[in-house]
Amino acid sequence: MGVTIKDVAKAAGVAPSTVSRVIADHPRISEATKKRVKKAMKEMGYHPNANARSLANRSSQSIGVVMPSSADKALQNPFFPEVLRGISGIAHKMDYSLLLATGETGTEMLEGVERMVYSNRVDGIILLYSQIDDPVINFLLEQNFPFVIIGKPSERIDEITHVDNDNVSGGREITKHLISLGHERIAFIGGSTDLIVTVDRMRGYQMALEEAGLPYLDEYRVHTEFLKSGGQQAVNELFALPEPPTGLVIADDLMSIGVVNMLEECNKRVPDDLSIVSFNNVYLSEITRPPLTTVDIHIYELGVQAAKCLIAKVKDKTEPAKRIIVPFDIKYRSSTKANEAPTRNI
Amino acid sequence: MGVTIKDVAKAAGVAPSTVSRVIADHPRISEATKKRVKKAMKEMGYHPNANARSLANRSSQSIGVVMPSSADKALQNPFFPEVLRGISGIAHKMDYSLLLATGETGTEMLEGVERMVYSNRVDGIILLYSQIDDPVINFLLEQNFPFVIIGKPSERIDEITHVDNDNVSGGREITKHLISLGHERIAFIGGSTDLIVTVDRMRGYQMALEEAGLPYLDEYRVHTEFLKSGGQQAVNELFALPEPPTGLVIADDLMSIGVVNMLEECNKRVPDDLSIVSFNNVYLSEITRPPLTTVDIHIYELGVQAAKCLIAKVKDKTEPAKRIIVPFDIKYRSSTKANEAPTRNI
DNA sequence: CTGAAAGCGCTAACAA
DNA sequence: TTGTTAGCGCTTTCAG
């Protein structure tokens, strides 16, 4: 069916290997024949067969991207499309293809990754999440397969190339902001503590409280998928406390939106009755009501850096494990307000 | 490096071709040898090389997914992850891989698709969008390459397999709902009229108005990217009209969220001052405030159907072009309310 | 039911 | 600078 390298070679009056060299942009080849071959390729509508190349080359020029999907709507978080955009931009530029593996369950995701690796379909893998004791990471490590994770590995941190924010500082800064506004009873709402990102952000929250001499209470921490049943109740309990919080640090913008909505139902207004801050600065956080004060983690850039790292690593297997911290900054918007009844001065 | 079919053959004391037959689950092969070969494969940790298979086979067992990305945040619409989930589920089940092509511009997307097709990396393609006069579609048609589009083709509709909702009916139904609540001045806000989906939904809106004998006014239609500058202004103009609308049909949930937010800034309340309805029923529409009355188009199912269609088509090239309409239903929530000052009875 | 052998389209020594 | 040749790992006739 298709035009092959041989056809082109014949037409241009050269050997197939010469054509191959032209494709690869090999240096030692005369301009004259290069031009001639290229002309023939154009005329005949030649396009290299990637599978044949990969086979001969032992390299697929493509990278795998693994993302959680699942029942719990994780994938609906605009974080993913945005990070994908970043990855995709670089991949495109460097002439890499993107293979997607998603899975509803951990098993499915592992299967997907195994398939990618075993079948030689990808040269490297980017993980879009990081959780404790992840079989996917163990597998990749075991296979000594190039990969980078977006987020922070829970173990063997020095062996694993990763691109992350300084979530502890982010949590600290944003909490300090709340404190500077006079809030003293500040609660934290986050997802599963199996996710490193939750843990880090919470640690920052804790640090800020301690530095300010404010109490770090168990009752002020709720971990919940939130979006699931039970999540609402957990939040309700927070406000049933004798001393309910006046400020909320929430680990994710999307959760914030849910919380704002819930509060509204209880006749609590943000920011009048309660200030909230969160993380990610997804596009929605700007158009929602109120616009959210949030830590902008530069999602797109996370994707860009991860792709660059991975490609570098794929090209040169001896690249050492790296750690790249993408700086954050804080978007001050209107979900926060000075606390009107502080019990002391700051 | 890896274990090859030859190694397995040697170990099992058979010919490579026999091993190949076992992999392909060929019928004419004795249970005995099959078992022996499988045992060897397990023991040696054999995994077939996908590139070699694809090359020999002329089929890649993978499908390409094309989605717009772009500056204008289109990709941040939770529609995409959700439809991907549907596609991915089926792909996984049928043992297909997913290759992603995105692009910020039309040119980039076309390049991505050309690469996929020319390089023989995919057996078929799913387009996640549909716009007028799309070069990608023309290319695919020209190449006679299997593809399905999610949405409605703008031309050659009988030649192109597509999975869609009946957006005209959807628009009509949801508008009728507003009318039944006593609204008479109903405006439409949608994205670019280059997108078929916008046009269809608007047509439904028009039909409902006409059936009810209500005016279909130019001033009551705004087309805007909305999320970009200028969008806000367009909406503002709507409310600067001598007779501003009391009901809004909005082509997309995400836009609705933006509109609600904007209205708030002008001290207009939804649904008290204004009722709005929209489309898609993305997860957010339930947790936003107010929860949106919206047409649930069953995004996940769109993905599932598209994947099934495409795989069927890939396996049997003679499959005729199909058209699959995924039924919608309406989620009644709290963004609508009876109009308190109708000028006439319904 | 199984084996031998010829490719699939491309690359990479090794020669020239 | 270019050609020859031997694979990359798998499938698939064609014999047997």
mmCIF file of N, CA and C (backbone and C1' of nucleotides) in Angstrom, chain A residues 15 17-18 21 28 30 33 58, chain D residues 1-5 7-9:
data_model
loop_
_atom_site.group_PDB
_atom_site.id
_atom_site.type_symbol
_atom_site.label_atom_id
_atom_site.label_comp_id
_atom_site.label_asym_id
_atom_site.label_seq_id
_atom_site.Cartn_x
_atom_site.Cartn_y
_atom_site.Cartn_z
ATOM 1 N N ALA A 15 20.706 4.137 -2.560
ATOM 2 C CA ALA A 15 20.412 2.954 -1.748
ATOM 3 C C ALA A 15 19.451 3.315 -0.628
ATOM 4 N N SER A 17 19.618 2.777 2.410
ATOM 5 C CA SER A 17 20.290 3.329 3.593
ATOM 6 C C SER A 17 20.512 4.832 3.452
ATOM 7 N N THR A 18 20.730 5.236 2.241
ATOM 8 C CA THR A 18 20.920 6.665 2.021
ATOM 9 C C THR A 18 19.638 7.428 2.349
ATOM 10 N N ARG A 21 19.304 7.703 5.927
ATOM 11 C CA ARG A 21 20.171 8.749 6.479
ATOM 12 C C ARG A 21 19.566 10.136 6.283
ATOM 13 N N ARG A 28 26.825 13.151 7.611
ATOM 14 C CA ARG A 28 27.700 12.872 6.468
ATOM 15 C C ARG A 28 26.912 12.471 5.228
ATOM 16 N N SER A 30 25.834 14.284 1.307
ATOM 17 C CA SER A 30 26.014 15.480 0.473
ATOM 18 C C SER A 30 24.702 16.222 0.263
ATOM 19 N N THR A 33 22.626 14.907 -2.918
ATOM 20 C CA THR A 33 21.756 13.737 -2.820
ATOM 21 C C THR A 33 20.641 13.982 -1.814
ATOM 22 N N ARG A 58 14.807 0.329 18.359
ATOM 23 C CA ARG A 58 14.491 0.083 19.775
ATOM 24 C C ARG A 58 14.108 1.378 20.469
ATOM 25 P P DT D 1 30.705 14.042 3.760
ATOM 26 O "O5'" DT D 1 29.990 13.166 2.646
ATOM 27 C "C5'" DT D 1 29.757 13.641 1.351
ATOM 28 C "C4'" DT D 1 29.642 12.407 0.517
ATOM 29 C "C3'" DT D 1 28.261 11.757 0.571
ATOM 30 O "O3'" DT D 1 27.771 11.730 -0.769
ATOM 31 C "C1'" DT D 1 29.988 10.126 0.927
ATOM 32 P P DT D 2 26.345 11.216 -1.095
ATOM 33 O "O5'" DT D 2 26.498 9.644 -1.046
ATOM 34 C "C5'" DT D 2 26.713 8.951 -2.252
ATOM 35 C "C4'" DT D 2 26.927 7.498 -1.945
ATOM 36 C "C3'" DT D 2 25.653 6.682 -1.776
ATOM 37 O "O3'" DT D 2 25.483 5.936 -2.955
ATOM 38 C "C1'" DT D 2 27.400 5.996 -0.298
ATOM 39 P P DG D 3 24.138 5.105 -3.157
ATOM 40 O "O5'" DG D 3 24.649 3.618 -2.892
ATOM 41 C "C5'" DG D 3 25.761 3.153 -3.619
ATOM 42 C "C4'" DG D 3 26.151 1.772 -3.149
ATOM 43 C "C3'" DG D 3 24.995 0.773 -3.067
ATOM 44 O "O3'" DG D 3 25.441 -0.463 -3.611
ATOM 45 C "C1'" DG D 3 26.080 0.934 -0.954
ATOM 46 P P DT D 4 24.463 -1.692 -3.784
ATOM 47 O "O5'" DT D 4 25.046 -2.781 -2.788
ATOM 48 C "C5'" DT D 4 26.334 -2.614 -2.199
ATOM 49 C "C4'" DT D 4 26.579 -3.794 -1.262
ATOM 50 C "C3'" DT D 4 25.490 -4.868 -1.259
ATOM 51 O "O3'" DT D 4 26.111 -6.121 -1.021
ATOM 52 C "C1'" DT D 4 25.586 -3.878 0.889
ATOM 53 P P DT D 5 25.237 -7.458 -0.985
ATOM 54 O "O5'" DT D 5 24.967 -7.615 0.576
ATOM 55 C "C5'" DT D 5 26.082 -7.511 1.475
ATOM 56 C "C4'" DT D 5 25.604 -7.666 2.907
ATOM 57 C "C3'" DT D 5 24.486 -8.700 3.084
ATOM 58 O "O3'" DT D 5 24.770 -9.434 4.263
ATOM 59 C "C1'" DT D 5 23.832 -6.670 4.074
ATOM 60 P P DG D 7 22.559 -11.460 10.979
ATOM 61 O "O5'" DG D 7 21.060 -11.444 10.411
ATOM 62 C "C5'" DG D 7 19.969 -11.340 11.315
ATOM 63 C "C4'" DG D 7 20.011 -10.014 12.062
ATOM 64 C "C3'" DG D 7 18.765 -9.810 12.904
ATOM 65 O "O3'" DG D 7 19.113 -9.327 14.194
ATOM 66 C "C1'" DG D 7 18.969 -8.072 11.288
ATOM 67 P P DC D 8 18.310 -9.795 15.434
ATOM 68 O "O5'" DC D 8 17.301 -8.598 15.733
ATOM 69 C "C5'" DC D 8 17.739 -7.325 16.192
ATOM 70 C "C4'" DC D 8 16.533 -6.429 16.285
ATOM 71 C "C3'" DC D 8 15.276 -7.178 16.709
ATOM 72 O "O3'" DC D 8 15.034 -6.935 18.088
ATOM 73 C "C1'" DC D 8 14.872 -5.743 14.779
ATOM 74 P P DG D 9 14.856 -8.176 19.071
ATOM 75 O "O5'" DG D 9 13.365 -8.637 18.781
ATOM 76 C "C5'" DG D 9 12.294 -7.761 19.074
ATOM 77 C "C4'" DG D 9 11.037 -8.308 18.453
ATOM 78 C "C3'" DG D 9 10.707 -9.746 18.851
ATOM 79 O "O3'" DG D 9 9.375 -9.749 19.317
ATOM 80 C "C1'" DG D 9 10.603 -9.481 16.504
#
